[in-house]
Structure formats: C-alpha cells, structure tokens
Short mmCIF file of C-alpha atoms and ligand atoms in Angstrom, two decimals:
data_model
loop_
_atom_site.label_atom_id
_atom_site.label_comp_id
_atom_site.label_asym_id
_atom_site.label_seq_id
_atom_site.Cartn_x
_atom_site.Cartn_y
_atom_site.Cartn_z
CA MET A 1 -0.20 -25.76 0.00
CA PHE A 2 -0.08 -25.26 -3.18
CA VAL A 3 -0.57 -28.01 -5.30
CA PHE A 4 1.42 -29.99 -8.12
CA THR A 5 -0.34 -30.96 -10.77
CA ARG A 6 0.38 -31.77 -14.64
CA GLU A 7 0.68 -28.73 -15.52
CA THR A 8 3.15 -27.26 -12.86
CA VAL A 9 5.95 -25.77 -14.70
CA PHE A 10 8.55 -22.54 -13.67
CA SER A 11 11.67 -21.41 -13.19
CA ASP A 12 12.41 -19.12 -10.32
CA ALA A 13 15.77 -17.30 -9.37
CA THR A 14 16.02 -17.03 -5.05
CA LEU A 15 17.78 -12.98 -3.75
CA GLY A 16 21.33 -13.06 -3.84
CA GLN A 17 21.37 -10.73 -0.37
CA LYS A 18 23.01 -11.24 3.11
CA VAL A 19 20.35 -9.98 6.30
CA CYS A 20 20.99 -9.87 10.06
CA PHE A 21 18.12 -9.52 12.08
CA GLY A 22 19.06 -9.05 15.60
CA ALA A 23 16.83 -6.47 17.37
CA GLY A 24 19.48 -4.02 19.55
CA GLU A 25 23.16 -5.73 16.89
CA ALA A 26 22.43 -2.99 14.02
CA ALA A 27 26.22 -1.35 14.97
CA ARG A 28 27.06 -4.11 14.96
CA PHE A 29 25.64 -6.40 11.92
CA LEU A 30 27.10 -2.10 9.75
CA ARG A 31 30.48 -2.62 11.05
CA GLU A 32 30.81 -6.65 10.32
CA VAL A 33 29.21 -5.75 6.56
CA VAL A 34 31.16 -2.67 5.88
CA ALA A 35 34.27 -4.62 6.85
CA GLU A 36 33.22 -7.82 4.44
CA LEU A 37 32.98 -5.29 1.90
CA GLY A 38 35.85 -3.68 2.23
CA ALA A 39 33.92 -0.35 2.57
CA GLU A 40 36.58 2.97 3.32
CA ARG A 41 34.54 5.90 1.88
CA VAL A 42 31.02 5.07 3.60
CA MET A 43 27.79 7.82 2.41
CA VAL A 44 25.22 7.60 5.20
CA ILE A 45 21.65 8.90 3.73
CA ALA A 46 19.15 9.38 7.04
CA SER A 47 15.97 11.69 6.90
CA GLY A 48 16.75 13.92 10.01
CA SER A 49 14.40 11.60 12.11
CA GLN A 50 16.76 9.30 11.76
CA ARG A 51 19.93 11.16 11.91
CA GLU A 52 20.54 10.70 15.65
CA VAL A 53 19.37 7.09 15.06
CA ALA A 54 21.88 7.17 12.00
CA CYS A 55 24.93 8.43 14.28
CA ARG A 56 24.79 5.63 16.81
CA ILE A 57 24.82 2.79 14.53
CA ALA A 58 27.42 3.89 12.18
CA ALA A 59 30.11 5.34 15.40
CA ASP A 60 32.74 2.75 13.79
CA VAL A 61 32.28 2.55 10.19
CA PRO A 62 34.68 4.58 8.35
CA VAL A 63 32.24 7.35 6.76
CA ALA A 64 32.60 9.77 4.80
CA ALA A 65 29.33 11.72 4.20
CA TRP A 66 26.72 12.43 5.94
CA HIS A 67 23.39 13.33 4.04
CA ASP A 68 20.32 13.99 5.83
CA GLU A 69 18.17 15.49 2.36
CA VAL A 70 15.20 12.24 1.78
CA ARG A 71 11.80 12.98 0.19
CA MET A 72 9.31 10.75 -0.52
CA HIS A 73 9.05 9.23 -4.41
CA VAL A 74 13.34 9.84 -4.34
CA PRO A 75 12.77 12.97 -6.74
CA LYS A 76 15.58 14.11 -9.21
CA ASP A 77 17.40 17.02 -8.31
CA VAL A 78 16.99 15.06 -4.51
CA ALA A 79 18.49 12.69 -6.32
CA ASP A 80 21.41 13.60 -8.52
CA ARG A 81 22.47 16.55 -5.41
CA ALA A 82 23.05 12.87 -3.30
CA ARG A 83 25.12 11.44 -6.57
CA ASP A 84 27.24 14.43 -6.38
CA VAL A 85 27.95 14.50 -2.27
CA ALA A 86 28.93 10.48 -3.21
CA SER A 87 30.97 11.38 -6.34
CA GLU A 88 32.96 14.74 -4.32
CA VAL A 89 33.54 12.29 -1.23
CA ALA A 90 33.90 9.38 -3.94
CA ALA A 91 31.80 6.95 -1.55
CA ASP A 92 32.80 3.62 -2.09
CA ALA A 93 29.44 1.71 -0.39
CA VAL A 94 26.13 3.95 0.63
CA VAL A 95 24.22 3.08 4.04
CA SER A 96 20.20 3.88 4.24
CA VAL A 97 18.95 4.44 7.80
CA GLY A 98 14.91 4.77 7.58
CA GLY A 99 12.03 3.74 5.07
CA GLY A 100 11.16 3.10 1.90
CA SER A 101 12.36 6.87 1.00
CA ALA A 102 15.59 6.64 2.30
CA THR A 103 16.81 3.45 1.24
CA GLY A 104 15.24 4.16 -2.35
CA LEU A 105 17.34 7.91 -2.40
CA ALA A 106 20.45 5.13 -1.63
CA LYS A 107 19.67 2.93 -4.63
CA ALA A 108 19.10 6.62 -7.05
CA VAL A 109 22.83 6.60 -5.77
CA ALA A 110 23.78 3.42 -6.52
CA LEU A 111 21.87 3.74 -9.48
CA LYS A 112 24.87 5.50 -10.91
CA HIS A 113 27.63 5.66 -9.34
CA LYS A 114 27.98 1.08 -9.29
CA ILE A 115 28.69 0.60 -5.34
CA PRO A 116 26.50 -1.80 -2.73
CA VAL A 117 23.89 -1.02 -0.73
CA ILE A 118 23.17 -1.51 2.85
CA ALA A 119 19.91 -0.76 3.89
CA VAL A 120 18.40 -0.23 7.39
CA PRO A 121 15.77 -0.21 7.09
CA THR A 122 13.18 2.37 9.88
CA THR A 123 9.27 0.75 7.96
CA PHE A 124 8.46 -1.77 6.64
CA SER A 125 8.39 -1.30 2.89
CA GLY A 126 10.44 -4.05 2.00
CA SER A 127 11.86 -1.86 -0.98
CA GLU A 128 15.48 -3.49 0.99
CA ALA A 129 14.66 -6.82 -0.89
CA THR A 130 14.61 -5.57 -3.86
CA ALA A 131 16.14 -4.98 -7.00
CA MET A 132 13.22 -1.26 -8.47
CA TRP A 133 14.48 1.67 -8.25
CA GLY A 134 11.80 4.43 -8.65
CA GLU A 135 12.37 8.35 -9.77
CA THR A 136 9.48 11.04 -9.90
CA SER A 137 10.57 13.50 -12.36
CA GLU A 138 8.03 16.66 -13.58
CA GLY A 139 5.12 14.31 -11.30
CA ARG A 140 5.78 11.47 -13.06
CA LYS A 141 7.05 8.37 -11.30
CA VAL A 142 10.16 6.19 -13.50
CA THR A 143 10.33 3.91 -12.47
CA GLY A 144 12.82 0.43 -13.71
CA VAL A 145 14.68 -2.92 -12.22
CA ASP A 146 18.65 -2.65 -12.09
CA GLU A 147 19.70 -5.62 -10.08
CA ALA A 148 23.77 -3.00 -9.25
CA VAL A 149 20.71 -1.21 -7.13
CA ARG A 150 18.77 -3.95 -5.03
CA PRO A 151 20.70 -4.31 -1.43
CA PHE A 152 23.93 -6.53 -0.82
CA ALA A 153 23.30 -6.86 2.39
CA VAL A 154 20.00 -5.90 4.97
CA ILE A 155 20.08 -5.13 8.47
CA TYR A 156 17.01 -5.19 10.72
CA ASP A 157 17.19 -4.43 14.31
CA ALA A 158 12.92 -3.89 15.27
CA LYS A 159 14.37 -1.03 18.48
CA LEU A 160 14.42 1.06 15.73
CA LEU A 161 11.14 0.69 15.29
CA ALA A 162 10.50 2.07 18.87
CA GLY A 163 9.89 4.95 18.54
CA LEU A 164 7.55 4.93 15.22
CA PRO A 165 4.51 5.95 15.37
CA VAL A 166 1.76 3.53 15.11
CA GLU A 167 -0.81 4.25 12.79
CA LEU A 168 2.55 4.86 10.73
CA ALA A 169 3.58 1.65 11.78
CA VAL A 170 0.04 -0.12 10.28
CA SER A 171 -0.07 1.13 7.94
CA SER A 172 3.50 0.40 6.90
CA CYS A 173 2.29 -2.84 8.24
CA LEU A 174 -0.53 -3.45 5.85
CA ASN A 175 1.44 -1.93 3.18
CA ALA A 176 3.79 -5.73 3.38
CA VAL A 177 1.08 -7.33 3.85
CA ALA A 178 -0.61 -6.32 0.47
CA HIS A 179 2.94 -6.83 -1.75
CA CYS A 180 1.83 -10.21 0.00
CA VAL A 181 -2.12 -10.64 -1.12
CA ASP A 182 -1.11 -9.22 -4.17
CA SER A 183 2.23 -11.61 -5.02
CA MET A 184 -0.20 -14.26 -5.26
CA TRP A 185 -0.83 -13.70 -8.69
CA ALA A 186 0.96 -11.19 -9.78
CA PRO A 187 2.73 -11.74 -13.07
CA ARG A 188 5.29 -14.58 -12.36
CA ALA A 189 3.30 -16.25 -9.13
CA ASN A 190 5.12 -18.91 -8.36
CA PRO A 191 4.65 -21.79 -5.62
CA LEU A 192 7.62 -21.03 -3.98
CA ASN A 193 7.06 -16.97 -4.20
CA GLN A 194 3.41 -17.79 -2.78
CA ALA A 195 4.77 -19.67 0.05
CA ILE A 196 6.60 -16.59 0.80
CA ALA A 197 4.36 -14.86 0.33
CA ILE A 198 2.20 -16.84 3.16
CA GLU A 199 4.76 -16.78 5.61
CA GLY A 200 5.13 -13.27 5.37
CA LEU A 201 1.40 -12.65 5.46
CA ARG A 202 0.94 -15.08 8.92
CA ALA A 203 3.56 -13.69 10.45
CA LEU A 204 2.15 -9.74 9.90
CA THR A 205 -1.52 -11.22 10.30
CA GLU A 206 -0.10 -12.03 13.90
CA SER A 207 2.45 -9.44 14.70
CA ILE A 208 0.54 -6.46 13.55
CA PRO A 209 -2.70 -6.76 16.83
CA ARG A 210 0.90 -7.13 18.63
CA ILE A 211 2.27 -3.52 17.93
CA VAL A 212 -1.10 -1.71 18.23
CA SER A 213 -2.05 -3.65 21.96
CA SER A 214 1.51 -1.96 23.30
CA ARG A 215 0.96 1.38 21.13
CA ALA A 216 1.64 2.81 25.09
CA GLY A 217 4.97 2.30 24.69
CA LEU A 218 4.50 3.86 20.61
CA GLY A 219 4.93 6.92 19.33
CA ALA A 220 5.64 11.01 20.29
CA ASP A 221 2.79 10.17 23.44
CA ALA A 222 5.03 7.15 25.01
CA GLU A 223 6.83 9.32 27.55
CA ALA A 224 3.35 11.46 28.34
CA ASP A 225 1.31 8.11 29.41
CA THR A 226 2.20 7.02 33.03
CA ASP A 227 1.15 3.85 32.28
CA ALA A 228 3.79 3.03 29.34
CA GLY A 229 4.57 -0.11 28.52
CA VAL A 230 7.75 -0.53 26.42
CA PRO A 231 7.27 -1.16 22.49
CA ASP A 232 6.87 -5.08 22.00
CA VAL A 233 9.75 -5.45 20.31
CA GLY A 234 9.30 -8.83 19.90
CA ALA A 235 5.60 -8.25 17.64
CA LEU A 236 8.59 -5.33 16.21
CA GLY A 237 10.61 -7.80 14.55
CA GLN A 238 7.89 -10.89 13.70
CA ALA A 239 6.49 -7.50 11.77
CA LEU A 240 10.07 -7.09 10.00
CA TYR A 241 10.35 -11.07 9.38
CA GLY A 242 6.96 -10.05 7.12
CA ALA A 243 7.78 -7.40 5.88
CA TYR A 244 11.32 -8.81 4.29
CA LEU A 245 9.03 -11.94 2.97
CA ALA A 246 6.67 -9.87 1.58
CA GLY A 247 9.33 -7.55 -0.54
CA VAL A 248 10.81 -10.76 -1.20
CA ALA A 249 7.65 -12.55 -2.70
CA PHE A 250 6.93 -8.62 -4.37
CA ALA A 251 10.69 -8.86 -6.10
CA SER A 252 10.24 -12.59 -7.42
CA ALA A 253 6.08 -11.65 -8.73
CA GLY A 254 5.89 -8.74 -9.74
CA SER A 255 3.70 -6.09 -9.94
CA GLY A 256 -0.32 -7.36 -9.13
CA LEU A 257 -2.88 -5.99 -9.91
CA HIS A 258 -2.97 -3.85 -6.35
CA HIS A 259 0.51 -2.38 -6.57
CA LYS A 260 -0.72 -1.61 -10.50
CA LEU A 261 -3.95 0.38 -9.21
CA CYS A 262 -1.52 1.97 -6.10
CA HIS A 263 1.42 3.19 -8.74
CA VAL A 264 -1.67 5.16 -10.76
CA ILE A 265 -4.20 6.41 -7.74
CA GLY A 266 -0.29 7.39 -5.26
CA GLY A 267 1.16 8.88 -8.77
CA ALA A 268 -1.60 10.89 -10.03
CA PHE A 269 -3.16 11.97 -6.66
CA ASP A 270 -0.12 12.36 -4.39
CA THR A 271 -1.87 10.23 -2.39
CA PRO A 272 0.52 8.95 0.86
CA HIS A 273 2.05 5.34 -0.72
CA ALA A 274 1.24 2.66 2.73
CA LEU A 275 -2.37 4.97 2.98
CA THR A 276 -3.05 3.83 -0.63
CA HIS A 277 -1.97 0.35 -0.43
CA ALA A 278 -3.22 -0.18 2.58
CA THR A 279 -6.73 0.59 1.70
CA VAL A 280 -6.76 -0.66 -2.53
CA LEU A 281 -6.54 -4.00 -0.68
CA PRO A 282 -9.70 -4.46 0.30
CA TYR A 283 -11.28 -3.97 -3.15
CA VAL A 284 -9.05 -5.66 -5.01
CA LEU A 285 -9.21 -8.90 -2.56
CA ALA A 286 -12.42 -9.21 -3.48
CA PHE A 287 -12.34 -8.90 -7.49
CA ASN A 288 -9.71 -10.86 -7.74
CA ALA A 289 -10.73 -13.86 -4.85
CA PRO A 290 -13.66 -15.21 -6.92
CA ALA A 291 -11.44 -15.55 -10.01
CA VAL A 292 -9.18 -18.32 -7.29
CA PRO A 293 -10.49 -19.93 -4.44
CA ASP A 294 -7.50 -22.13 -3.74
CA VAL A 295 -5.34 -19.08 -2.99
CA ALA A 296 -8.22 -17.47 -1.26
CA ALA A 297 -8.24 -20.39 0.59
CA ARG A 298 -4.36 -19.94 1.51
CA LEU A 299 -5.03 -16.40 1.86
CA ALA A 300 -7.81 -16.74 4.08
CA GLY A 301 -5.51 -19.08 6.23
CA ALA A 302 -3.29 -17.56 6.65
CA LEU A 303 -4.84 -13.87 7.47
CA GLY A 304 -6.27 -15.98 10.73
CA GLY A 305 -9.92 -16.95 8.88
CA ASP A 306 -11.68 -20.11 8.17
CA ALA A 307 -9.27 -21.66 5.24
CA SER A 308 -12.26 -24.86 4.78
CA ALA A 309 -14.94 -22.46 4.38
CA ASP A 310 -17.69 -23.05 2.21
CA ASP A 311 -17.54 -19.08 0.05
CA PRO A 312 -12.88 -19.04 0.36
CA ALA A 313 -13.10 -14.89 -1.52
CA ALA A 314 -15.22 -14.13 0.82
CA GLU A 315 -13.55 -15.50 3.85
CA ALA A 316 -10.88 -13.70 2.49
CA VAL A 317 -12.28 -10.68 2.47
CA ASP A 318 -14.14 -10.80 5.71
CA ALA A 319 -10.13 -11.76 7.44
CA LEU A 320 -8.45 -8.73 6.02
CA LEU A 321 -11.73 -6.52 6.88
CA ARG A 322 -11.22 -7.70 10.38
CA LEU A 323 -7.71 -7.36 11.15
CA TYR A 324 -8.06 -3.53 9.50
CA GLU A 325 -10.56 -3.50 12.52
CA ARG A 326 -8.67 -5.02 15.08
CA VAL A 327 -5.10 -2.33 14.83
CA ASP A 328 -8.11 0.22 13.55
CA ALA A 329 -6.09 0.63 10.59
CA GLN A 330 -6.63 4.18 8.66
CA THR A 331 -8.47 4.05 5.18
CA GLY A 332 -9.71 6.28 2.67
CA LEU A 333 -8.10 9.12 0.30
CA ALA A 334 -9.48 11.67 0.03
CA GLY A 335 -8.07 14.55 1.50
CA GLN A 336 -5.20 13.06 2.10
CA ASP A 337 -2.06 15.10 1.06
CA ALA A 338 1.24 12.58 0.42
CA ASN A 339 1.83 13.05 4.03
CA GLY A 340 -1.18 10.39 5.30
CA ARG A 341 -2.61 14.11 7.15
CA SER A 342 -5.82 15.02 6.41
CA SER A 343 -5.68 18.54 3.79
CA ASN A 344 -7.40 20.43 1.99
CA LYS A 345 -6.34 18.50 -1.31
CA GLN A 346 -8.85 16.62 -3.12
CA GLY A 347 -7.47 13.05 -2.90
CA PHE A 348 -8.81 10.69 -4.68
CA ASP A 349 -12.14 10.54 -5.35
CA ALA A 350 -15.16 9.64 -7.12
CA ALA A 351 -13.61 12.90 -9.90
CA GLY A 352 -10.60 11.41 -10.30
CA VAL A 353 -12.56 7.86 -11.48
CA ASP A 354 -12.29 8.85 -14.59
CA ARG A 355 -8.65 9.47 -15.33
CA ALA A 356 -7.33 6.93 -12.74
CA VAL A 357 -9.34 4.84 -15.40
CA GLU A 358 -7.66 6.13 -18.53
CA LEU A 359 -3.68 5.82 -16.71
CA ALA A 360 -4.23 2.43 -15.30
CA TRP A 361 -5.84 0.95 -18.56
CA GLY A 362 -2.36 0.50 -19.61
CA ALA A 363 -1.04 -0.68 -17.11
CA ILE A 364 -3.06 -4.19 -16.29
CA PRO A 365 -0.52 -7.47 -15.24
CA GLU A 366 -1.14 -9.48 -17.78
CA GLY A 367 -2.45 -13.10 -16.19
CA ASN A 368 -4.52 -11.47 -13.58
CA PRO A 369 -6.97 -13.76 -12.77
CA ARG A 370 -10.17 -12.07 -13.33
CA GLU A 371 -10.34 -10.75 -16.68
CA VAL A 372 -10.78 -6.57 -16.07
CA THR A 373 -12.57 -5.13 -18.64
CA GLN A 374 -13.16 -0.37 -18.23
CA ASP A 375 -16.41 -1.14 -17.16
CA SER A 376 -15.25 -3.71 -14.08
CA LEU A 377 -11.70 -1.43 -13.71
CA ARG A 378 -14.13 1.87 -13.47
CA GLY A 379 -16.63 -0.12 -10.54
CA LEU A 380 -13.83 -0.86 -8.99
CA LEU A 381 -11.95 2.36 -8.85
CA LEU A 382 -15.32 3.84 -7.31
CA ARG A 383 -15.74 1.67 -4.94
CA VAL A 384 -12.48 2.67 -4.00
CA ALA A 385 -12.91 5.95 -4.23
CA GLU A 386 -15.97 6.22 -2.65
CA GLY A 387 -14.91 3.85 0.01
CA ALA A 388 -18.22 1.20 -0.80
P1 LIG B 1 9.03 6.40 4.23
O1 LIG B 1 10.73 6.29 4.21
O2 LIG B 1 8.63 7.97 3.40
O3 LIG B 1 8.17 6.54 5.39
C1 LIG B 1 7.20 7.44 6.60
C2 LIG B 1 8.07 8.48 6.94
O4 LIG B 1 8.29 7.93 8.19
C3 LIG B 1 9.27 9.58 6.95
O5 LIG B 1 8.30 10.98 7.71
C4 LIG B 1 9.55 8.84 8.10
O6 LIG B 1 11.09 9.90 8.37
C5 LIG B 1 9.26 8.60 8.47
N1 LIG B 1 10.10 7.39 9.39
C6 LIG B 1 10.96 6.40 8.62
N2 LIG B 1 11.69 5.24 10.21
C7 LIG B 1 10.76 5.81 10.99
C8 LIG B 1 10.63 5.47 12.58
N3 LIG B 1 11.60 4.32 12.66
N4 LIG B 1 10.41 6.42 13.93
C9 LIG B 1 9.57 7.80 13.46
N5 LIG B 1 10.00 7.71 12.40
C10 LIG B 1 10.13 6.64 11.16
O7 LIG B 1 8.35 5.99 4.02
P2 LIG B 1 7.73 4.54 3.11
O8 LIG B 1 6.48 3.72 3.16
O9 LIG B 1 8.53 3.30 4.64
O10 LIG B 1 8.23 4.31 1.98
C11 LIG B 1 7.59 4.80 0.77
C12 LIG B 1 8.87 5.06 -0.15
O11 LIG B 1 9.18 3.62 -0.58
C13 LIG B 1 7.91 5.10 -1.31
O12 LIG B 1 8.29 6.11 -2.54
C14 LIG B 1 7.29 3.72 -2.27
O13 LIG B 1 7.34 4.04 -3.40
C15 LIG B 1 9.13 3.18 -1.82
N6 LIG B 1 8.85 2.05 -2.07
C16 LIG B 1 9.82 1.32 -3.09
C17 LIG B 1 10.13 0.29 -3.30
C18 LIG B 1 10.71 -0.91 -4.25
O14 LIG B 1 10.77 -1.79 -4.54
N7 LIG B 1 11.36 0.77 -5.09
C19 LIG B 1 9.20 -0.60 -2.05
C20 LIG B 1 8.37 0.05 -1.48
C21 LIG B 1 8.39 1.36 -0.83
#
C-alpha cells in the first residue's frame, strides 16, 4: 500500500474509455459499440493472421473497407496508405483487430481523420489504453500523444488469444509486466497509477504461468498433440485484465527509464518490441530498486515474493527472475531480427553499447529514483548486451 505523508501532493486524470470484457463476446460488443457511435462506414484493420477472426466478429457491422497491410512500428508509407483508404470510403470509425501494430495503424488513421477507434486486442501490448501514437520514417520512430487516438472503446475477448503461440504470449505478457514495474517510478507516478500497476502486476504474475502450463492447447502444435488440452481462457482473460491495467498505469504515469531504454534499443538495433522489454526489465529493476525500497517491497509482493524481506530490492529482482524461469522466458537481444527470430543480423550486443549510451543519454526521464550518469548508464546497457 502507498503510505501518505504530509508531503504527498498529486493530481491525476483517469481514462474516459469504454472497456468490455467477455470470452466469446467480441461480436456482440462490437455491434453494440458501433451502434452506440452511430457509425455507418467502418474501416476494419487486421493483419493477415487476424483477418478471419476480424471477418467473424465484424459480420454484423457496416464495414466499408477491410485493410490488412499491418507492419510493426507503423512505417509512414503504410500509415499513409491506410489513411488514403479511410478517405476513399469516408470511414466514420476504425476497428483494429490484432496486436499493438494493428492498434498503432488504427491510431495513425484516427490521428489524421479524427474518427473513433475501437480496439479488439489479440496480444497483451496495452497500446489500446494509451493516447500515444508512433510512426517510423527512414529508420526513426516519432511518437506523440493525442487524445484523438486513444480508442473510444476496447473489447477484450480472451478466446481470440487462444491461438497465440506461447513464446509470443509470454514475451507480450512480460512487456505488460514491464509497463507495471516502470510505472512505479515514471515521471507522473502517483498513488493511484501505482495502485493500478500493482494490481496489474499481481494479475499477470498469477496468470502467465497458467498460460504456459496450458501450452499444449496453444500455438501451431496444438492439433498435432494428442494430449492437447484446451487453452486456459480464464488465464488469458486474467492476463488481459493485467495488461489493460498495465497500459492504464503506463498511460497515466508516463515512460520511465525502462521504456526509454527499450525505445532506444528497439529503434537503433531493430530488436523485437516485446522481447526487448522482457530482456531489459530485470536490469533496470536491479538498477533502480535499491533507491526506492518501499516500491521494491510492493513489487516483490506483487511478483509473488516476500514483501517484508530484509533486502526488498534483491527480493524484487529474484521474484522477477523466478517468474521468468517458471515461464521459460526468452531473453537476449543479440542476433535477433525484428520478429524475434534468430537471424544473422547483429541485434543489440556489446558492440552497440556506445551508440546506445549516446542515444539514451538525452532521453533519461526526469525524476528517475537513482541518478543516472554516463558511466552507470554504460554499465547498465553493457549488462543488458552481455546478458550478465
Ligand atoms: P504485433 O502487433 O506486431 O504482433 C506480433 C505478431 O503476433 C504479429 O505477427 C501478429 O500478426 C501476431 N498476432 C497477434 N495476435 C495474434 C493472435 N491472437 N494469434 C496469433 N498471432 C497473433 O506485436 P505487439 O507486441 O502486440 O505490438 C507491438 C507494437 O505495438 C510496437 O510497434 C509497439 O511500439 C506498439 N505499442 C504501442 C504502445 C502505445 O501506447 N502506443 C504500447 C505498446 C506497444
């Protein structure tokens, strides 16, 4: 629990956003939200892998355009083509069915056309809770904040995640874990968004191992496995709940040290988004936690560790690493392409540390609990690069 003192001063704005939860209920919710908006010319964005799902859940809404060109980090030419389609059909709402990349493209359309977004997430990215947009042009990602892009409504249907490959589910969930942890010391952290982050972290810590243990029912190998169980839809729903709270906390508290470093590494070395967050998190936690023992104790407790341990920072890091071990988390950024596959690309390794320090130095968030010097930043990034 946050402990108030005479010095506690903060202001907060919570989200004005409709959120619907229900396994198997996406089509009904979507019909209702579209009717509530009075939308008559809906543009549906869904990447190839999610197209069939999108067709099913949007069967009863007036669709004016189906759009399936979705790419990670919203390249500008991809965004321009989607915006052109929205103009051509005079779209009055945009529905995204997919992960953060599909949501991001819908946001790019909303940014220009000021039409409402309805997000139907199929990963745990949390983008649906934020007013943050991003666009990539000539290798540089530009981001901004605009209320026009925050989805009017979010529809969570855990059944839509039943086919998410387990490695992707784990790294996406750990990205949500990172949102929760980083929100605790981000520039606008306050007792309200910290409480949301801690509840999100509890939900994720509890659900990720359940998702993994039902892995026989997840991913492409599911049908081939005669002992295949059914995907644990309850655990997927619990993780979606945690991921939403993570997104809300992140939207409210802003980007902390972890997010800023991941942004630099992902942008400069083209490493996969969720895997980058999962890999960097333990290092930033170990770096910051000793400076904020109260926060560390709350994190340790939410991560399933001992909140009253003598050394709460060490306990928080250990609890996080125990979670990683339980769920067999993939980490490491050397030799990874942007889709998280091993490749002959360099990824982020020791050779990239100087460049990362240079890029990150101007991006250190104000008020980070531990002072960041060029040396300590280099040490932190070197540990990430070497997996130390
Ligand atoms: P993603 O949307 O690129 O999806 C990863 C892969 O999973 C894709 O190949 C996709 O087709 C596939 N996939 C998605 N759902 C699936 C499902 N249910 N079953 C099977 N396959 C599925 O990845 P992501 O991690 O969700 O999103 C990453 C992007 O989101 C990045 O560009 C990141 O910057 C952005 N993001 C933005 C914010 C924000 O606030 N603006 C927050 C978080 C992430």
